[in-house]
XYZ file of C-alpha atoms in Angstrom:
258
model
C -11.697 19.253 23.326
C -8.414 17.374 22.872
C -7.353 16.774 19.233
C -6.099 13.534 17.629
C -2.321 13.555 18.056
C 0.451 11.181 16.989
C 3.710 10.394 18.804
C 6.188 9.332 16.324
C 9.291 6.969 16.868
C 11.773 6.141 14.227
C 13.873 2.922 14.535
C 17.136 2.297 12.833
C 17.248 -1.270 11.595
C 20.181 -3.346 10.457
C 18.741 -3.933 6.888
C 19.292 -2.813 3.406
C 18.059 0.698 2.533
C 18.060 4.062 4.147
C 16.639 4.252 7.672
C 15.772 7.415 9.826
C 17.271 8.049 13.209
C 15.352 8.304 16.271
C 13.241 11.336 17.006
C 9.870 12.489 17.977
C 6.945 14.340 16.257
C 3.293 15.285 16.814
C 0.407 16.087 14.471
C -3.154 16.484 14.749
C -4.051 14.966 11.303
C -1.971 12.634 9.317
C -1.655 9.694 6.777
C 0.023 6.314 7.106
C -1.331 2.723 7.174
C -2.819 1.202 10.415
C -0.934 -1.755 11.632
C -2.830 -4.960 10.419
C -3.213 -3.502 6.823
C -1.970 -5.706 4.237
C 0.393 -4.435 1.461
C 1.138 -6.140 -1.798
C 4.686 -7.182 -2.161
C 6.590 -9.803 -4.201
C 5.708 -12.582 -1.651
C 1.988 -11.628 -1.833
C 0.168 -9.725 1.053
C 2.363 -8.646 3.855
C 1.244 -6.782 7.036
C 2.457 -3.092 6.868
C 4.229 -3.368 10.242
C 6.399 -6.136 9.077
C 7.832 -4.151 6.120
C 11.380 -2.994 6.249
C 13.718 -1.060 3.993
C 14.759 -3.071 1.153
C 11.462 -4.989 0.565
C 9.973 -4.900 -2.866
C 6.552 -3.395 -2.868
C 4.051 -3.475 -5.813
C 3.317 -0.079 -7.135
C 0.592 1.019 -9.851
C 2.955 2.496 -12.488
C 6.456 1.537 -11.678
C 6.313 -2.290 -11.013
C 7.974 -3.391 -7.877
C 9.978 -0.698 -6.130
C 12.388 -0.903 -3.220
C 11.160 0.485 0.143
C 13.694 3.094 1.246
C 12.531 4.007 4.730
C 9.593 3.079 7.129
C 8.362 5.189 9.986
C 6.243 3.883 12.986
C 3.928 6.211 14.848
C 1.604 5.781 17.746
C -1.743 7.583 17.400
C -3.771 8.527 20.482
C -7.388 9.721 20.135
C -9.374 11.242 22.909
C -12.452 9.513 23.908
C -14.726 12.581 23.098
C -13.241 13.195 19.590
C -15.988 13.245 17.034
C -14.633 15.393 14.212
C -14.425 13.336 10.999
C -11.336 15.243 9.853
C -9.439 13.903 12.933
C -10.803 10.143 12.851
C -9.736 7.324 10.653
C -12.288 6.047 7.955
C -13.696 2.425 8.421
C -14.143 0.439 5.378
C -16.528 -2.554 6.474
C -15.827 -5.831 5.179
C -17.047 -6.274 1.549
C -17.602 -2.604 1.157
C -14.857 -2.789 -1.644
C -12.892 -6.005 -2.327
C -11.965 -6.447 1.163
C -12.964 -9.517 3.290
C -12.347 -7.954 6.500
C -12.708 -4.231 7.722
C -9.917 -1.886 6.646
C -8.912 1.368 8.277
C -7.597 4.440 6.503
C -6.015 7.491 8.196
C -7.942 10.660 7.638
C -5.134 12.277 5.600
C -3.896 9.331 3.793
C -3.997 10.014 0.181
C -6.192 7.664 -1.941
C -5.976 7.296 -5.680
C -9.118 7.824 -7.722
C -9.445 6.971 -11.353
C -11.336 9.721 -12.945
C -11.754 7.943 -16.037
C -14.249 5.508 -14.383
C -16.639 8.280 -13.337
C -17.718 9.372 -16.778
C -16.974 13.027 -16.102
C -14.865 13.501 -19.119
C -11.643 13.653 -17.291
C -8.925 10.815 -17.372
C -6.001 10.216 -15.122
C -5.378 9.587 -11.429
C -6.237 12.114 -8.880
C -5.202 11.840 -5.160
C -7.885 12.663 -2.506
C -7.576 12.543 1.388
C -9.301 9.360 2.862
C -11.392 11.552 5.239
C -13.478 12.671 2.266
C -14.632 9.012 1.788
C -16.614 9.160 5.079
C -20.356 8.849 4.031
C -19.596 7.190 0.802
C -21.514 4.000 0.689
C -20.877 2.193 3.912
C -17.620 3.917 4.760
C -17.620 6.038 7.796
C -15.338 8.005 10.239
C -14.687 6.078 13.465
C -11.659 4.817 15.411
C -10.420 1.314 16.139
C -9.233 2.129 19.508
C -7.973 5.173 21.632
C -4.538 4.316 20.987
C -3.203 2.390 17.719
C 0.032 2.318 15.536
C 0.393 3.432 11.899
C 3.394 3.108 9.619
C 4.439 5.432 6.632
C 6.272 4.056 3.497
C 8.818 6.090 1.638
C 10.413 5.319 -1.781
C 12.851 7.030 -4.238
C 9.859 8.974 -5.845
C 6.066 9.333 -5.409
C 4.243 5.994 -5.644
C 0.898 4.381 -5.638
C 0.860 1.245 -3.569
C -1.649 -1.534 -3.638
C -3.316 -2.483 -0.182
C -6.035 -4.882 0.640
C -9.591 -4.182 -0.552
C -8.024 -3.086 -4.000
C -7.273 0.369 -2.974
C -4.235 2.173 -4.153
C -2.662 4.646 -1.443
C -0.326 7.626 -2.283
C 3.110 7.304 -0.839
C 4.993 10.603 -1.317
C 8.705 10.340 -1.807
C 10.888 10.923 1.353
C 13.068 13.366 -0.792
C 12.602 16.683 -2.429
C 13.617 15.022 -5.893
C 14.225 11.531 -7.112
C 17.681 10.075 -7.695
C 17.619 11.045 -11.287
C 16.969 14.760 -10.169
C 13.252 15.192 -10.462
C 10.043 13.225 -9.883
C 9.361 11.832 -13.273
C 5.775 11.081 -12.818
C 4.209 13.266 -10.111
C 0.563 12.549 -9.210
C -2.090 15.123 -9.167
C -3.220 16.079 -5.804
C -6.938 17.306 -6.015
C -7.848 20.573 -4.356
C -10.644 20.947 -2.021
C -13.131 21.830 -4.734
C -12.172 19.288 -7.319
C -12.183 16.690 -4.649
C -15.800 17.479 -3.725
C -16.699 17.124 -7.190
C -14.989 13.765 -7.752
C -16.849 12.493 -4.466
C -20.092 13.578 -5.736
C -19.521 11.814 -8.927
C -18.785 8.609 -6.909
C -21.893 8.981 -4.795
C -23.858 9.643 -7.998
C -22.549 6.576 -9.670
C -23.364 4.307 -6.837
C -20.076 2.398 -6.483
C -16.458 2.877 -5.567
C -14.958 1.153 -8.723
C -12.975 4.424 -9.244
C -11.403 3.958 -5.822
C -10.918 0.060 -5.728
C -9.711 -2.187 -8.397
C -10.586 -5.944 -8.008
C -7.360 -6.982 -9.793
C -5.535 -5.196 -7.055
C -7.044 -7.331 -4.521
C -5.354 -10.527 -5.628
C -3.140 -11.891 -3.061
C -0.908 -14.258 -5.196
C 2.835 -13.851 -4.980
C 4.388 -12.331 -8.136
C 8.152 -13.453 -8.616
C 10.377 -10.728 -9.987
C 12.812 -13.210 -11.676
C 11.897 -15.410 -14.522
C 11.543 -19.232 -13.857
C 13.461 -21.500 -16.322
C 13.628 -25.175 -16.430
C 16.789 -26.709 -15.160
C 18.846 -28.189 -17.987
C 20.930 -31.318 -16.902
C 24.600 -31.068 -17.064
C 26.274 -32.544 -20.222
C 26.340 -36.273 -20.072
C 23.505 -36.745 -17.430
C 20.248 -38.236 -18.772
C 17.004 -36.189 -18.755
C 14.345 -37.204 -16.286
C 10.859 -38.355 -17.397
C 11.515 -41.517 -19.383
C 12.017 -45.138 -18.290
C 15.358 -45.894 -16.743
C 16.022 -42.197 -16.051
C 16.198 -40.525 -12.606
C 13.128 -39.318 -11.077
C 13.787 -35.724 -10.502
C 11.711 -32.514 -11.005
C 12.207 -30.757 -14.330
C 11.272 -27.269 -12.653
C 12.477 -25.813 -9.465
C 10.931 -22.791 -7.695
C 12.685 -20.575 -4.990
C 11.273 -21.507 -1.658
C 9.538 -18.165 -1.001
C 7.425 -18.508 -4.058
C 5.811 -21.757 -2.845
C 2.321 -21.274 -1.717
C 1.665 -22.823 1.728
């Protein structure tokens, strides 16, 4: 029986940030975000395949962080592959806070808020998405025999918001951060702990520990303050009879909602 494999390609783009050079790789099980998945950025939701180094991406603990590197891979699944650990996980529409289906790669790390499970443990724990198969309406499947995924890399480990209210784990592309160490590493649950957490999710009967409704808001969030424009000295202010009709507040064009 053939296994799920990936053929990876790196593209060097003329944009701000660190990019990887062309090379190939193959793996049977892996993480990443399927193309078509939306990621929260300063301009609202953006398709993962349209992200480039230099984009500002919304993170759980560190605000908006600059994307340092992206990697695009092509995944090939054999027609007779049935093993859950080798298949993506389908989140049907409205199974979480998603209005359309969302796909998760089997080894993609997912943030789980242990404090919402009532097990007496606080903090975030990272579990692989494959363990979510069978939780509620989530199940292992494949969108196609061939599809593309993109991996995101930052200066340090980050939790990134994607549609549906999920937070996905993006490990640093470096051994240590620019400051010399990863200041806030996230706990990656071992197999036994992850099993217990999933049992608690199933027992509770919802996936609120995995998906946050506030994280599903698509509104763009500016990273710079908005100030009223003060007219130059000697020029009358608008808004009163006989004064020029001009707006008091200007917004950058990319902040305008269409």
